[in-house]
Tab-separated table of C-alpha atoms in Angstrom:
chain	number	residue	atom	x	y	z
A	1	MET	CA	28.784	7.688	-16.121
A	2	ASN	CA	29.360	6.558	-12.629
A	3	SER	CA	26.752	4.165	-10.921
A	4	LYS	CA	25.261	6.832	-8.591
A	5	LEU	CA	24.521	9.082	-11.701
A	6	LEU	CA	23.304	6.129	-13.699
A	7	SER	CA	20.858	5.141	-10.847
A	8	ARG	CA	19.352	8.599	-10.877
A	9	ALA	CA	19.200	8.708	-14.566
A	10	VAL	CA	16.817	5.733	-14.763
A	11	GLY	CA	14.767	6.392	-11.703
A	12	GLN	CA	16.479	3.728	-9.447
A	13	LEU	CA	16.601	4.859	-5.726
A	14	PRO	CA	19.211	3.217	-3.517
A	15	ALA	CA	18.021	0.450	-1.284
A	16	VAL	CA	16.210	1.849	1.929
A	17	LYS	CA	18.516	2.305	4.952
A	18	ARG	CA	15.940	3.571	7.415
A	19	SER	CA	13.177	2.239	9.550
A	20	PRO	CA	9.663	3.227	8.440
A	21	MET	CA	7.580	5.790	10.251
A	22	SER	CA	5.103	4.226	12.602
A	23	PHE	CA	1.467	4.079	11.519
A	24	TYR	CA	0.329	6.344	14.295
A	25	SER	CA	2.947	8.920	13.373
A	26	LEU	CA	1.715	9.035	9.792
A	27	VAL	CA	-1.919	9.436	11.127
A	28	ALA	CA	-0.813	12.357	13.262
A	29	ILE	CA	0.954	14.049	10.383
A	30	TYR	CA	-2.075	13.438	8.153
A	31	ILE	CA	-4.459	14.971	10.590
A	32	ILE	CA	-2.176	17.985	10.998
A	33	LEU	CA	-2.046	18.490	7.164
A	34	ILE	CA	-5.856	18.344	6.625
A	35	LEU	CA	-6.449	20.653	9.498
A	36	ALA	CA	-3.809	23.230	8.443
A	37	PRO	CA	-5.979	25.032	5.772
A	38	TRP	CA	-8.771	25.387	8.340
A	39	ALA	CA	-6.408	26.820	10.848
A	40	LEU	CA	-4.951	29.209	8.317
A	41	SER	CA	-8.553	30.426	7.751
A	42	TYR	CA	-8.382	31.908	11.242
A	43	ILE	CA	-5.015	33.582	10.677
A	44	GLU	CA	-6.416	35.179	7.480
A	45	GLY	CA	-9.403	36.462	9.331
A	46	LEU	CA	-12.210	34.396	7.593
A	47	GLN	CA	-15.587	35.565	8.930
A	48	ILE	CA	-17.606	32.800	10.381
A	49	ARG	CA	-21.089	33.229	11.998
A	50	GLY	CA	-21.863	30.712	14.666
A	51	TRP	CA	-20.794	27.228	15.657
A	52	TYR	CA	-22.672	25.450	12.959
A	53	GLU	CA	-21.178	27.432	10.210
A	54	GLU	CA	-17.703	26.844	11.755
A	55	LEU	CA	-18.298	23.145	11.809
A	56	VAL	CA	-19.483	23.017	8.042
A	57	THR	CA	-16.425	25.212	7.251
A	58	LEU	CA	-14.071	22.811	8.977
A	59	LEU	CA	-15.589	19.745	7.360
A	60	SER	CA	-15.544	21.335	3.952
A	61	ILE	CA	-11.971	22.706	4.004
A	62	SER	CA	-10.584	19.402	5.689
A	63	GLY	CA	-12.487	17.229	3.117
A	64	MET	CA	-10.874	19.084	0.301
A	65	ALA	CA	-7.409	18.724	1.956
A	66	MET	CA	-8.154	15.057	2.507
A	67	MET	CA	-8.898	14.466	-1.191
A	68	LEU	CA	-5.658	16.352	-2.202
A	69	CYS	CA	-3.622	14.314	0.226
A	70	GLN	CA	-4.934	11.101	-1.251
A	71	PHE	CA	-2.792	11.506	-4.432
A	72	THR	CA	0.025	13.386	-3.013
A	73	LEU	CA	1.032	12.145	0.568
A	74	LEU	CA	-0.991	8.811	0.251
A	75	ASN	CA	-0.232	8.128	-3.570
A	76	GLY	CA	1.814	4.988	-2.861
A	77	ARG	CA	4.069	5.487	-5.863
A	78	VAL	CA	6.271	8.492	-4.832
A	79	ASP	CA	9.551	6.885	-3.566
A	80	ALA	CA	10.687	10.086	-1.661
A	81	ILE	CA	7.563	9.765	0.548
A	82	ASN	CA	7.090	6.080	0.558
A	83	SER	CA	10.631	5.308	1.730
A	84	ARG	CA	9.929	7.203	4.974
A	85	ILE	CA	6.262	6.328	5.686
A	86	GLY	CA	5.970	2.749	4.263
A	87	VAL	CA	3.640	1.775	1.410
A	88	ASP	CA	1.433	-0.434	3.671
A	89	ASN	CA	0.983	2.399	6.170
A	90	SER	CA	0.316	4.842	3.209
A	91	MET	CA	-2.415	2.419	1.657
A	92	ARG	CA	-3.862	1.702	5.108
A	93	VAL	CA	-4.479	5.492	5.780
A	94	HIS	CA	-5.391	5.991	2.020
A	95	ASN	CA	-8.187	3.424	2.201
A	96	LYS	CA	-9.714	4.417	5.496
A	97	ALA	CA	-9.495	8.141	4.570
A	98	GLY	CA	-11.251	7.334	1.330
A	99	GLU	CA	-14.222	5.946	3.280
A	100	TYR	CA	-14.437	9.008	5.470
A	101	LEU	CA	-13.990	11.318	2.510
A	102	ALA	CA	-16.918	9.771	0.753
A	103	ILE	CA	-19.077	10.352	3.804
A	104	LEU	CA	-17.939	14.039	4.095
A	105	PHE	CA	-18.606	14.538	0.368
A	106	PHE	CA	-22.083	12.879	0.562
A	107	LEU	CA	-23.106	14.935	3.438
A	108	HIS	CA	-21.804	18.184	2.277
A	109	PRO	CA	-24.814	19.654	0.381
A	110	PHE	CA	-27.194	18.498	3.042
A	111	LEU	CA	-25.178	19.987	5.910
A	112	ILE	CA	-25.208	23.259	4.027
A	113	GLY	CA	-29.079	23.065	3.766
A	114	LEU	CA	-29.809	21.574	7.161
A	115	PRO	CA	-30.542	24.800	9.053
A	116	ARG	CA	-33.113	25.676	6.511
A	117	PHE	CA	-34.687	22.222	6.754
A	118	ILE	CA	-35.260	22.890	10.441
A	119	VAL	CA	-36.663	26.349	10.073
A	120	ALA	CA	-38.643	25.941	6.761
A	121	PRO	CA	-38.582	22.466	5.270
A	122	SER	CA	-40.389	23.115	2.009
A	123	PHE	CA	-38.331	26.140	1.231
A	124	ALA	CA	-35.239	24.053	2.095
A	125	LEU	CA	-36.187	21.372	-0.431
A	126	ASP	CA	-36.596	24.038	-3.108
A	127	ASN	CA	-33.162	25.363	-2.157
A	128	LEU	CA	-31.595	21.902	-2.340
A	129	TRP	CA	-33.072	21.316	-5.816
A	130	ILE	CA	-31.678	24.701	-6.985
A	131	MET	CA	-28.254	23.811	-5.556
A	132	PHE	CA	-28.196	20.506	-7.506
A	133	THR	CA	-29.565	21.889	-10.815
A	134	SER	CA	-28.054	25.360	-11.166
A	135	ALA	CA	-25.234	26.016	-13.589
A	136	GLU	CA	-23.171	27.612	-10.870
A	137	SER	CA	-23.032	24.508	-8.819
A	138	ALA	CA	-22.517	22.050	-11.742
A	139	THR	CA	-18.817	21.268	-11.188
A	140	GLY	CA	-19.468	20.601	-7.500
A	141	VAL	CA	-22.414	18.273	-8.299
A	142	TYR	CA	-20.263	16.413	-10.946
A	143	ALA	CA	-17.423	15.929	-8.450
A	144	TRP	CA	-19.839	15.050	-5.658
A	145	SER	CA	-21.576	12.270	-7.762
A	146	LEU	CA	-18.296	10.854	-9.377
A	147	LEU	CA	-16.576	10.631	-6.093
A	148	ILE	CA	-19.273	8.635	-4.449
A	149	VAL	CA	-19.184	6.160	-7.419
A	150	LEU	CA	-15.456	5.915	-7.260
A	151	VAL	CA	-15.210	5.267	-3.554
A	152	LEU	CA	-18.045	2.649	-3.820
A	153	MET	CA	-16.086	1.014	-6.668
A	154	ALA	CA	-12.907	0.886	-4.585
A	155	ILE	CA	-14.640	-0.627	-1.539
A	156	LYS	CA	-16.738	-3.202	-3.560
A	157	LYS	CA	-14.172	-4.000	-6.388
A	158	ASN	CA	-13.487	-7.481	-5.385
A	159	LYS	CA	-17.310	-8.316	-4.816
A	160	VAL	CA	-18.344	-6.879	-8.284
A	161	GLY	CA	-15.534	-8.731	-10.059
A	162	LEU	CA	-13.774	-5.527	-11.285
A	163	SER	CA	-10.453	-6.475	-12.762
A	164	TYR	CA	-7.325	-4.841	-11.065
A	165	GLU	CA	-6.270	-2.999	-14.328
A	166	ALA	CA	-9.857	-1.646	-14.873
A	167	TRP	CA	-10.165	-0.530	-11.227
A	168	ARG	CA	-6.688	1.138	-11.311
A	169	TYR	CA	-7.382	3.234	-14.360
A	170	THR	CA	-10.769	4.378	-13.449
A	171	HIS	CA	-9.614	5.100	-9.890
A	172	SER	CA	-6.791	7.332	-11.062
A	173	VAL	CA	-8.373	9.069	-13.920
A	174	GLY	CA	-11.646	9.462	-12.088
A	175	PHE	CA	-10.011	11.095	-9.099
A	176	VAL	CA	-8.079	13.500	-11.363
A	177	ALA	CA	-11.435	14.585	-12.774
A	178	VAL	CA	-12.897	14.899	-9.196
A	179	ILE	CA	-9.937	16.874	-8.013
A	180	ILE	CA	-10.143	19.399	-10.926
A	181	LEU	CA	-14.154	19.782	-10.677
A	182	ALA	CA	-13.848	20.081	-6.842
A	183	THR	CA	-11.218	22.767	-7.069
A	184	HIS	CA	-13.070	24.804	-9.589
A	185	HIS	CA	-16.139	24.520	-7.282
A	186	ALA	CA	-14.237	25.554	-4.209
A	187	VAL	CA	-12.718	28.688	-5.782
A	188	THR	CA	-15.937	29.824	-7.702
A	189	VAL	CA	-18.794	28.785	-5.210
A	190	GLY	CA	-17.140	28.205	-1.831
A	191	ARG	CA	-17.451	31.294	0.342
A	192	HIS	CA	-13.831	30.931	1.589
A	193	GLY	CA	-12.749	30.772	-2.062
A	194	ARG	CA	-14.789	33.555	-3.473
A	195	TYR	CA	-13.737	36.111	-0.636
A	196	ASN	CA	-10.141	35.022	0.122
A	197	LEU	CA	-7.561	34.935	-2.702
A	198	TRP	CA	-4.999	33.047	-0.667
A	199	PHE	CA	-7.510	30.074	-0.664
A	200	ASP	CA	-7.912	30.138	-4.300
A	201	VAL	CA	-4.182	29.978	-4.788
A	202	LEU	CA	-3.846	27.238	-2.132
A	203	TRP	CA	-6.459	24.934	-3.809
A	204	ILE	CA	-5.198	25.514	-7.327
A	205	ALA	CA	-1.511	24.927	-6.378
A	206	LEU	CA	-2.442	21.703	-4.442
A	207	CYS	CA	-4.661	20.543	-7.289
A	208	ALA	CA	-1.762	21.075	-9.644
A	209	VAL	CA	0.535	19.033	-7.414
A	210	ALA	CA	-1.936	16.239	-7.219
A	211	VAL	CA	-2.533	16.111	-10.926
A	212	SER	CA	1.196	16.176	-11.523
A	213	VAL	CA	1.950	13.316	-9.315
A	214	VAL	CA	-0.672	11.204	-11.300
A	215	GLY	CA	0.883	12.435	-14.561
A	216	TYR	CA	4.346	11.556	-13.230
A	217	VAL	CA	3.185	7.953	-12.460
A	218	TYR	CA	1.536	7.413	-15.772
A	219	PHE	CA	3.715	9.329	-18.216
A	220	ILE	CA	7.114	10.168	-16.699
A	221	ARG	CA	8.091	7.219	-14.729
A	222	PRO	CA	7.478	4.794	-17.524
A	223	ARG	CA	10.297	6.462	-19.440
A	224	SER	CA	12.669	5.527	-16.658
A	225	VAL	CA	11.277	2.045	-16.369
A	226	SER	CA	11.727	1.393	-20.183
A	227	LYS	CA	15.436	1.787	-19.674
A	228	ARG	CA	15.538	-1.092	-17.333
A	229	PRO	CA	14.398	-4.138	-19.103
A	230	PHE	CA	14.451	-7.724	-17.628
A	231	THR	CA	13.783	-11.014	-19.278
A	232	VAL	CA	11.894	-14.105	-18.058
A	233	VAL	CA	14.162	-16.913	-16.939
A	234	ASP	CA	11.697	-19.369	-15.599
A	235	CYS	CA	8.036	-19.471	-14.502
A	236	GLN	CA	6.934	-22.684	-12.839
A	237	LYS	CA	4.467	-23.882	-10.212
A	238	GLY	CA	6.055	-23.611	-6.746
A	239	SER	CA	3.152	-25.247	-5.044
A	240	ALA	CA	-0.383	-26.260	-5.896
A	241	ASP	CA	-1.595	-22.570	-5.880
A	242	ASP	CA	1.550	-20.543	-6.358
A	243	TRP	CA	3.861	-19.541	-9.334
A	244	TYR	CA	7.594	-19.225	-8.827
A	245	LEU	CA	8.760	-16.524	-11.328
A	246	THR	CA	12.526	-15.744	-11.995
A	247	ILE	CA	13.535	-12.840	-14.236
A	248	LYS	CA	16.909	-11.469	-14.989
A	249	LYS	CA	18.346	-8.042	-16.040
A	250	ASP	CA	18.743	-7.643	-19.777
A	251	ALA	CA	20.947	-4.618	-19.878
A	252	ASP	CA	23.756	-2.848	-18.046
A	253	PHE	CA	21.960	-0.625	-15.436
A	254	GLN	CA	22.213	-0.106	-11.698
A	255	PHE	CA	19.710	-2.179	-9.655
A	256	GLU	CA	19.889	-2.976	-5.964
A	257	PHE	CA	17.337	-3.843	-3.374
A	258	ASP	CA	16.952	-4.974	0.281
A	259	ALA	CA	15.450	-8.325	1.143
A	260	GLY	CA	11.787	-7.875	1.682
A	261	GLN	CA	11.059	-5.068	-0.872
A	262	PHE	CA	8.692	-5.341	-3.763
A	263	VAL	CA	8.525	-4.197	-7.348
A	264	TRP	CA	5.850	-3.548	-9.862
A	265	ILE	CA	6.229	-6.036	-12.852
A	266	ASN	CA	4.844	-5.165	-16.386
A	267	THR	CA	4.534	-8.030	-18.800
A	268	SER	CA	2.475	-6.327	-21.233
A	269	GLY	CA	5.161	-5.927	-23.775
A	270	SER	CA	5.525	-2.144	-23.268
A	271	ALA	CA	6.705	-0.094	-20.442
A	272	PHE	CA	4.125	2.520	-21.304
A	273	LYS	CA	0.977	0.353	-21.161
A	274	ARG	CA	1.107	0.596	-17.249
A	275	ASN	CA	-0.359	-2.987	-17.139
A	276	GLU	CA	1.675	-3.684	-13.952
A	277	HIS	CA	1.246	-5.573	-10.757
A	278	PRO	CA	3.104	-5.361	-7.411
A	279	PHE	CA	4.999	-8.474	-6.234
A	280	SER	CA	7.445	-9.011	-3.367
A	281	ILE	CA	10.937	-10.127	-4.185
A	282	ALA	CA	11.597	-13.635	-2.976
A	283	SER	CA	15.324	-13.748	-3.574
A	284	SER	CA	18.254	-12.202	-1.662
A	285	PRO	CA	20.448	-9.251	-2.844
A	286	ARG	CA	23.144	-11.821	-3.616
A	287	SER	CA	21.124	-13.372	-6.283
A	288	LEU	CA	21.355	-10.465	-8.585
A	289	PRO	CA	21.173	-10.093	-11.555
A	290	GLU	CA	18.203	-12.457	-11.022
A	291	LEU	CA	14.973	-11.589	-9.152
A	292	SER	CA	12.507	-14.305	-7.926
A	293	PHE	CA	8.881	-13.894	-6.857
A	294	VAL	CA	6.088	-16.112	-5.246
A	295	ILE	CA	2.848	-15.379	-6.844
A	296	ARG	CA	-0.434	-16.923	-5.810
A	297	ASN	CA	-2.736	-17.855	-8.526
A	298	LEU	CA	-5.841	-15.807	-7.601
A	299	GLY	CA	-6.992	-13.335	-10.274
A	300	ASP	CA	-7.311	-13.073	-14.055
A	301	TYR	CA	-3.722	-11.856	-14.425
A	302	THR	CA	-2.000	-14.407	-12.135
A	303	LYS	CA	-3.798	-17.311	-13.900
A	304	GLN	CA	-1.900	-16.268	-17.153
A	305	LEU	CA	1.588	-16.299	-15.691
A	306	GLY	CA	2.069	-19.765	-16.979
A	307	LYS	CA	1.953	-18.379	-20.445
A	308	LEU	CA	5.163	-16.302	-19.956
A	309	GLN	CA	7.931	-17.406	-22.321
A	310	PHE	CA	11.809	-17.845	-21.614
A	311	GLY	CA	13.490	-14.689	-22.903
A	312	GLN	CA	10.253	-12.636	-22.878
A	313	ARG	CA	10.929	-9.007	-21.919
A	314	VAL	CA	9.355	-7.438	-18.909
A	315	TRP	CA	9.813	-4.285	-17.044
A	316	VAL	CA	10.369	-3.677	-13.372
A	317	ASP	CA	9.494	-0.501	-11.393
A	318	GLY	CA	11.292	-0.489	-8.008
A	319	PRO	CA	12.377	-1.584	-5.537
A	320	HIS	CA	9.720	-0.169	-3.106
A	321	GLY	CA	8.664	-0.626	0.416
A	322	VAL	CA	10.341	-0.648	3.873
A	323	PHE	CA	9.506	-4.283	4.972
A	324	THR	CA	13.165	-4.803	5.464
A	325	LEU	CA	15.693	-5.520	8.317
A	326	ASN	CA	17.609	-2.185	7.781
A	327	ALA	CA	17.942	0.247	10.693
A	328	ARG	CA	16.708	-2.198	13.051
A	329	ASN	CA	18.402	-3.314	16.268
A	330	ALA	CA	16.435	-6.567	17.100
A	331	GLN	CA	17.965	-9.185	19.170
A	332	GLY	CA	15.690	-11.830	17.728
A	333	ILE	CA	13.297	-11.939	14.703
A	334	VAL	CA	9.928	-13.595	14.325
A	335	LEU	CA	8.597	-13.916	10.707
A	336	LEU	CA	5.001	-14.674	10.142
A	337	ALA	CA	3.842	-15.775	6.776
A	338	GLY	CA	0.388	-16.692	5.402
A	339	GLY	CA	0.065	-18.230	1.831
A	340	ALA	CA	1.967	-16.088	-0.687
A	341	GLY	CA	3.228	-14.031	2.021
A	342	ILE	CA	6.231	-16.337	2.170
A	343	GLY	CA	7.661	-14.503	-0.663
A	344	PRO	CA	9.351	-11.532	1.057
A	345	ILE	CA	9.759	-13.648	4.187
A	346	ILE	CA	11.927	-16.182	2.365
A	347	GLY	CA	13.884	-13.242	0.792
A	348	ILE	CA	14.548	-11.985	4.230
A	349	LEU	CA	15.712	-15.441	5.363
A	350	ARG	CA	17.797	-15.925	2.286
A	351	GLY	CA	19.556	-12.580	3.050
A	352	LEU	CA	20.106	-13.496	6.780
A	353	ASN	CA	21.408	-16.960	5.759
A	354	ASP	CA	23.871	-15.136	3.207
A	355	ARG	CA	25.175	-13.126	6.095
A	356	GLY	CA	25.321	-16.042	8.469
A	357	ASP	CA	23.113	-14.308	11.057
A	358	THR	CA	23.350	-15.829	14.453
A	359	ARG	CA	20.428	-14.259	16.179
A	360	PRO	CA	17.404	-16.412	17.042
A	361	ILE	CA	15.022	-16.486	14.060
A	362	ARG	CA	11.598	-18.019	14.298
A	363	LEU	CA	9.354	-18.547	11.342
A	364	ILE	CA	5.599	-19.225	11.451
A	365	TYR	CA	4.270	-20.364	8.064
A	366	GLY	CA	0.582	-20.827	7.554
A	367	ASN	CA	-1.437	-22.324	4.771
A	368	ARG	CA	-4.607	-24.440	4.189
A	369	ASN	CA	-2.845	-27.687	3.378
A	370	MET	CA	0.703	-29.173	2.706
A	371	ALA	CA	0.234	-28.971	-1.051
A	372	GLN	CA	0.508	-25.097	-0.744
A	373	MET	CA	3.758	-25.190	1.305
A	374	MET	CA	6.998	-24.064	-0.466
A	375	PHE	CA	10.753	-24.063	0.264
A	376	LEU	CA	10.547	-26.751	3.001
A	377	ASP	CA	13.794	-28.409	1.939
A	378	GLU	CA	15.514	-25.040	1.842
A	379	LEU	CA	14.313	-24.135	5.266
A	380	ILE	CA	15.771	-27.378	6.526
A	381	ASP	CA	19.032	-26.544	5.066
A	382	MET	CA	19.042	-22.995	6.607
A	383	THR	CA	18.978	-24.485	10.035
A	384	LYS	CA	22.511	-25.704	9.410
A	385	ASN	CA	23.769	-22.097	9.301
A	386	MET	CA	21.230	-20.221	11.366
A	387	ASN	CA	19.358	-20.572	14.608
A	388	LEU	CA	16.177	-21.026	12.779
A	389	VAL	CA	13.043	-22.890	14.032
A	390	THR	CA	10.067	-23.142	11.717
A	391	THR	CA	6.484	-23.757	12.908
A	392	LEU	CA	4.030	-24.921	10.068
A	393	VAL	CA	0.418	-24.032	10.690
A	394	LEU	CA	-2.268	-25.757	8.570
A	395	ASN	CA	-6.116	-25.638	8.523
A	396	ASP	CA	-6.077	-29.147	6.947
A	397	ALA	CA	-3.297	-31.081	8.282
A	398	PRO	CA	-2.500	-34.662	7.361
A	399	ASP	CA	-1.977	-37.470	9.921
A	400	ASP	CA	1.867	-37.333	9.688
A	401	PHE	CA	2.023	-33.745	10.298
A	402	PRO	CA	4.422	-31.917	10.936
A	403	PRO	CA	7.173	-33.275	8.709
A	404	THR	CA	10.546	-34.042	10.223
A	405	GLY	CA	12.494	-31.052	11.145
A	406	PHE	CA	9.461	-28.654	11.788
A	407	GLN	CA	7.166	-27.897	14.562
A	408	GLY	CA	3.421	-27.916	13.746
A	409	HIS	CA	0.110	-26.473	14.610
A	410	LYS	CA	-3.418	-27.424	13.256
A	411	GLY	CA	-5.682	-24.484	12.868
A	412	PHE	CA	-4.721	-20.760	12.634
A	413	ILE	CA	-1.792	-18.666	13.825
A	414	ASN	CA	-2.867	-17.732	17.330
A	415	GLN	CA	-1.515	-16.444	20.590
A	416	SER	CA	-0.141	-19.685	21.847
A	417	VAL	CA	1.800	-20.326	18.694
A	418	ILE	CA	3.344	-16.960	18.798
A	419	GLU	CA	4.120	-17.257	22.465
A	420	ALA	CA	5.943	-20.421	21.916
A	421	THR	CA	8.431	-18.983	19.521
A	422	GLY	CA	10.092	-17.038	22.330
A	423	GLN	CA	10.380	-19.797	25.002
A	424	GLY	CA	13.748	-19.506	26.788
A	425	TYR	CA	14.587	-15.947	25.438
A	426	ASN	CA	13.905	-12.509	26.594
A	427	THR	CA	11.848	-11.201	23.657
A	428	GLN	CA	11.614	-7.515	24.713
A	429	ASN	CA	13.824	-6.425	21.811
A	430	TRP	CA	12.604	-8.784	19.111
A	431	ASP	CA	11.000	-7.754	15.844
A	432	TYR	CA	7.846	-9.204	14.317
A	433	TYR	CA	7.393	-9.276	10.532
A	434	ILE	CA	3.889	-10.108	9.151
A	435	CYS	CA	3.103	-10.766	5.470
A	436	GLY	CA	-0.022	-12.426	4.131
A	437	PRO	CA	-3.607	-11.741	3.095
A	438	GLN	CA	-5.306	-8.697	4.592
A	439	PRO	CA	-7.474	-10.775	7.134
A	440	MET	CA	-4.475	-12.692	8.391
A	441	VAL	CA	-2.305	-9.597	8.845
A	442	LYS	CA	-4.975	-7.866	10.747
A	443	ALA	CA	-5.594	-10.866	13.016
A	444	VAL	CA	-1.936	-11.521	13.677
A	445	GLU	CA	-1.380	-7.811	14.440
A	446	ARG	CA	-4.312	-7.771	17.026
A	447	THR	CA	-2.745	-10.874	18.629
A	448	LEU	CA	0.664	-9.220	18.943
A	449	GLN	CA	-1.015	-6.100	20.379
A	450	GLN	CA	-2.748	-8.367	22.969
A	451	LEU	CA	0.757	-9.791	23.818
A	452	GLU	CA	1.878	-6.186	24.464
A	453	ILE	CA	4.365	-6.181	21.599
A	454	PRO	CA	5.326	-2.514	21.006
A	455	GLN	CA	3.902	-1.155	17.638
A	456	SER	CA	7.477	0.013	16.869
A	457	ARG	CA	8.440	-3.683	16.774
A	458	ILE	CA	5.869	-4.766	14.284
A	459	LEU	CA	6.292	-4.490	10.526
A	460	TYR	CA	3.733	-5.811	8.185
A	461	GLU	CA	3.020	-6.203	4.442
A	462	GLN	CA	-0.446	-7.250	3.296
A	463	LEU	CA	-1.091	-8.789	-0.020
A	464	GLY	CA	-3.728	-6.730	-1.768
A	465	PHE	CA	-4.967	-3.315	-1.036
């Protein structure tokens, strides 16, 4: 079997060779998709009486379309989609759309009854009670209640201490239940479903697609992943707060990636347990068959990484992501890393170093203190082969900061630090790569926008969704 066929047989996509779609392009496509069923209702001649009924119809149909998009277009695990739109773009829209979706679903029964409240409040309350307690509306009420709980869990998961594994399973299984219940409600109670067969077919078909995607992620894909085992080579402390994990292919299978991509790692002992976590690759493609990762010690799972044993089998689902240099024509590169965000950034730098890239490359690397810094000696060595300048940014800097060979800044990554990277150059065609915790990524992205850096020149990957 040739390598191309073998790659397909085990679910391995070739490394990404295109630039990701911009965030705003994805938003535009998303809006078109959720409005399409409403527009089709006009083509099919759906009878609507008055502007208010039209508004409620628009919100109801679009809300249903939004929910179905959450686990199809914005699933985050379908390679054919993510390789074009980018996982971070997908999750960014997924999270924000989920908040709006919760609001739409919460308001749905009240919007239907609002005209009656205005005309006859007491009669409207009776109608609302009947709506919530009648057998006919049961599936809609179940979907309505469950969705609100799931969205609140997603928004507050960190504050309530919900483990990643528990959140992921409840999120996926719960939304499958919501999709099925809401679809049943739409085709049996919704007026556009009861009186228009094509709406029934549309919702049922889209529901089947959404459920199939979840089924693929949890049942079909693990079979492919199980054929691609890796083993642990080493797991040691890379800094005061970070693990440096190295794994190696444990069988003869095709695996390739681009510097900057990430994978899902499963250390549970079985590829079918789906106890997996996403980590960015810190090594360059030339390091294969080994892969390395920088993992910050934050949650229950990462605190247990020190227990991994040499030779222990793990499974890798990937590579994923478009946080790469492919299909880019930048004349210079600025890399901005916060904390464990140095993982994919050092991978990109290692890839550039392997190729002997001569473009100006500027690294801004932030942490709380020097004990959290990694790869400083390696970064110094890279300056021998590349036009690399590294600026270290610390909140708590020692008196002898910065170390020899580095520029330094005390505080946070701000506008002046970023502007200094381009001194002496025309930075109009430079690319900016950001990776770190969500607050850092958002703050740096805002700063770049204030500096009038085109959105097409900004790529980011945030740690945690």
